[in-house]
Structure formats: C-alpha cells, structure tokens
Amino acid sequence: MQRKVLFGYDYTDKEWVKLVLYLFVGGTAALVEWSIFYLLVHFIFFNLPLGLPAVALLGTCLAYCLATVYHYFLGNILVFHSGARFGKGAELGLVFLVSGMGLGFNLVLMYAFVGLLGWEPMLSKVIASFLCVAWNYLARKYYIFKA
C-alpha cells in the first residue's frame, strides 16, 4: 500500500485526515470549476452566435469536465491510492461516471428542494452539495480507489 505523507506526517491510516483533505480537494475543485465557467461564458464563448443559454450549457460542460480531471489528480495525490483496483483508463472512466451521477443527483435534489418543496435556493444548494460530496467520497473510496 502506498504511504500518504504530508509535511512529514504519515496519515495513511487516518480516515479523518483523508476526509478533511478530500473536502479541501473538492472545495478547490469547485473554485476551479466556477472560475473556468466564468472565463468561458464571459470572455471566450461570449461572441458565439449560440445565445446565452447554449453558451452557459457549453461552459458548464467544459468547466465540469476540467474540474473533474483536476479533482481526480489532486485526490490521487492527497487522498486515494490510484491504480489499486483498476487500470488508469478504467479508473478515470469510473471517476467521470461517479461524478456524472453526482451531478444528476444534485440536479434532482435542487428540483425537489426548490421546485417541489419551495425551499430557499441557496439553502437547497448547500444541502444538495453536501449530499453529493458524501456520494462522491463514498463511491470513490469504496468502489473506485483504495483509500
């Protein structure tokens, strides 16, 4: 098993440290996604003759995919043991599958909380994001990687 060491501290068997690092990786991945989305929509795709909704969807897809790749690599460095269960190609495919399912889960929760229950959107987003973080962590930890 690959040892996990950060600043001289061995946290290979410290699940709480891995969870904190996973939350750090996820938080920075969210910042990466939002930044890329903003740049794509407001500067790169701004003059495309597609209309704002199509530009936003295109920007969302690209930003989401790039942030997922960022999350995959940083997560492997800090949290998970890459290649422990699957080859690199299969592992990356599974990461995108899990992330895509997380995105779908997030959209369903937002529709239920805001559309059906009438909850405040920001509160709904925080709750949906928390539940999706749990899904992503558990799916990666127990199915894709060996944490």
CSV table of C-alpha atoms in Angstrom, one decimal:
chain,number,residue,atom,x,y,z
A,1,MET,CA,0.0,0.0,0.0
A,2,GLN,CA,1.2,3.5,-0.9
A,3,ARG,CA,2.0,5.6,2.2
A,4,LYS,CA,0.3,9.0,2.4
A,5,VAL,CA,2.6,11.6,4.0
A,6,LEU,CA,2.1,15.4,4.1
A,7,PHE,CA,4.7,17.7,5.7
A,8,GLY,CA,6.3,14.7,7.4
A,9,TYR,CA,3.0,13.5,8.9
A,10,ASP,CA,2.0,9.9,7.9
A,11,TYR,CA,-1.8,9.8,7.6
A,12,THR,CA,-2.0,6.5,5.7
A,13,ASP,CA,-4.4,5.1,8.3
A,14,LYS,CA,-6.0,8.3,9.4
A,15,GLU,CA,-9.5,8.4,7.9
A,16,TRP,CA,-10.4,11.8,9.4
A,17,VAL,CA,-7.3,13.4,7.8
A,18,LYS,CA,-8.3,11.9,4.4
A,19,LEU,CA,-11.8,13.2,4.8
A,20,VAL,CA,-10.5,16.7,5.5
A,21,LEU,CA,-8.1,16.5,2.6
A,22,TYR,CA,-11.0,15.3,0.4
A,23,LEU,CA,-13.1,18.3,1.4
A,24,PHE,CA,-10.1,20.5,0.6
A,25,VAL,CA,-9.7,18.9,-2.8
A,26,GLY,CA,-13.5,19.2,-3.5
A,27,GLY,CA,-13.5,22.8,-2.4
A,28,THR,CA,-10.6,23.8,-4.6
A,29,ALA,CA,-12.2,21.8,-7.5
A,30,ALA,CA,-15.4,23.8,-7.1
A,31,LEU,CA,-13.3,27.1,-7.3
A,32,VAL,CA,-11.6,25.7,-10.4
A,33,GLU,CA,-15.0,24.9,-12.0
A,34,TRP,CA,-16.6,28.2,-11.2
A,35,SER,CA,-13.5,30.1,-12.4
A,36,ILE,CA,-13.3,28.2,-15.7
A,37,PHE,CA,-17.1,28.6,-16.2
A,38,TYR,CA,-16.8,32.4,-15.7
A,39,LEU,CA,-13.9,32.7,-18.1
A,40,LEU,CA,-15.6,30.6,-20.8
A,41,VAL,CA,-19.0,32.3,-20.6
A,42,HIS,CA,-17.9,35.9,-20.2
A,43,PHE,CA,-14.7,36.0,-22.3
A,44,ILE,CA,-14.1,33.0,-24.6
A,45,PHE,CA,-17.6,32.0,-25.7
A,46,PHE,CA,-19.2,35.4,-25.3
A,47,ASN,CA,-19.4,36.3,-29.0
A,48,LEU,CA,-20.5,32.9,-30.3
A,49,PRO,CA,-23.8,33.1,-32.1
A,50,LEU,CA,-25.5,30.4,-29.9
A,51,GLY,CA,-27.3,32.6,-27.4
A,52,LEU,CA,-26.6,32.8,-23.7
A,53,PRO,CA,-28.4,29.6,-22.6
A,54,ALA,CA,-26.4,27.5,-25.0
A,55,VAL,CA,-23.1,29.3,-24.1
A,56,ALA,CA,-23.9,28.6,-20.4
A,57,LEU,CA,-24.5,24.9,-21.1
A,58,LEU,CA,-21.4,24.6,-23.1
A,59,GLY,CA,-19.3,26.4,-20.5
A,60,THR,CA,-20.8,24.3,-17.7
A,61,CYS,CA,-19.9,21.0,-19.5
A,62,LEU,CA,-16.3,22.0,-20.2
A,63,ALA,CA,-15.8,23.5,-16.7
A,64,TYR,CA,-17.3,20.5,-15.1
A,65,CYS,CA,-15.1,18.1,-17.0
A,66,LEU,CA,-11.9,20.1,-16.4
A,67,ALA,CA,-12.7,20.4,-12.7
A,68,THR,CA,-13.3,16.6,-12.5
A,69,VAL,CA,-9.9,15.9,-14.0
A,70,TYR,CA,-8.3,18.3,-11.5
A,71,HIS,CA,-10.2,16.6,-8.7
A,72,TYR,CA,-9.0,13.2,-9.9
A,73,PHE,CA,-5.3,14.1,-10.0
A,74,LEU,CA,-5.3,16.0,-6.7
A,75,GLY,CA,-7.4,13.4,-5.0
A,76,ASN,CA,-5.0,10.7,-6.0
A,77,ILE,CA,-2.0,12.7,-4.7
A,78,LEU,CA,-3.6,13.5,-1.3
A,79,VAL,CA,-6.4,11.0,-0.6
A,80,PHE,CA,-6.7,7.9,-2.7
A,81,HIS,CA,-4.4,5.2,-4.0
A,82,SER,CA,-4.7,5.3,-7.7
A,83,GLY,CA,-4.4,2.0,-9.7
A,84,ALA,CA,-5.1,-0.1,-6.6
A,85,ARG,CA,-8.3,-1.7,-8.1
A,86,PHE,CA,-8.5,-0.7,-11.8
A,87,GLY,CA,-6.2,0.4,-14.6
A,88,LYS,CA,-5.8,4.2,-15.1
A,89,GLY,CA,-8.2,4.3,-18.1
A,90,ALA,CA,-10.9,2.4,-16.3
A,91,GLU,CA,-10.3,4.3,-13.1
A,92,LEU,CA,-10.7,7.7,-14.9
A,93,GLY,CA,-13.9,6.5,-16.7
A,94,LEU,CA,-15.3,5.4,-13.3
A,95,VAL,CA,-14.5,8.8,-11.8
A,96,PHE,CA,-16.4,10.5,-14.6
A,97,LEU,CA,-19.3,8.1,-14.2
A,98,VAL,CA,-19.5,8.7,-10.4
A,99,SER,CA,-19.1,12.5,-11.0
A,100,GLY,CA,-21.8,12.5,-13.6
A,101,MET,CA,-24.1,10.6,-11.3
A,102,GLY,CA,-23.3,13.1,-8.6
A,103,LEU,CA,-24.3,15.9,-11.0
A,104,GLY,CA,-27.5,14.2,-11.8
A,105,PHE,CA,-28.2,13.6,-8.1
A,106,ASN,CA,-27.5,17.3,-7.4
A,107,LEU,CA,-30.0,18.4,-10.2
A,108,VAL,CA,-32.7,16.1,-8.9
A,109,LEU,CA,-32.2,17.4,-5.3
A,110,MET,CA,-32.3,21.0,-6.4
A,111,TYR,CA,-35.5,20.4,-8.4
A,112,ALA,CA,-37.1,18.6,-5.4
A,113,PHE,CA,-36.0,21.2,-2.8
A,114,VAL,CA,-36.7,24.4,-4.7
A,115,GLY,CA,-39.3,23.3,-7.3
A,116,LEU,CA,-41.4,20.9,-5.2
A,117,LEU,CA,-40.8,21.9,-1.6
A,118,GLY,CA,-40.4,25.7,-2.2
A,119,TRP,CA,-37.2,25.9,-0.2
A,120,GLU,CA,-34.8,28.8,-0.5
A,121,PRO,CA,-32.4,28.2,-3.4
A,122,MET,CA,-29.1,28.8,-1.6
A,123,LEU,CA,-30.0,26.6,1.4
A,124,SER,CA,-31.1,23.9,-1.1
A,125,LYS,CA,-27.8,24.2,-2.9
A,126,VAL,CA,-25.8,23.8,0.3
A,127,ILE,CA,-27.7,20.7,1.3
A,128,ALA,CA,-27.6,19.2,-2.2
A,129,SER,CA,-23.9,19.9,-2.4
A,130,PHE,CA,-23.2,18.3,1.0
A,131,LEU,CA,-25.2,15.2,0.0
A,132,CYS,CA,-23.3,15.0,-3.3
A,133,VAL,CA,-20.0,15.3,-1.6
A,134,ALA,CA,-20.9,12.3,0.6
A,135,TRP,CA,-21.9,10.3,-2.5
A,136,ASN,CA,-18.7,11.2,-4.4
A,137,TYR,CA,-16.4,10.4,-1.4
A,138,LEU,CA,-18.0,7.1,-0.6
A,139,ALA,CA,-18.3,5.9,-4.2
A,140,ARG,CA,-14.6,6.8,-4.8
A,141,LYS,CA,-13.4,5.4,-1.5
A,142,TYR,CA,-15.2,2.1,-1.6
A,143,TYR,CA,-15.6,1.4,-5.3
A,144,ILE,CA,-13.0,3.1,-7.4
A,145,PHE,CA,-10.0,3.7,-5.2
A,146,LYS,CA,-8.4,2.1,-2.2
A,147,ALA,CA,-8.2,4.9,0.3
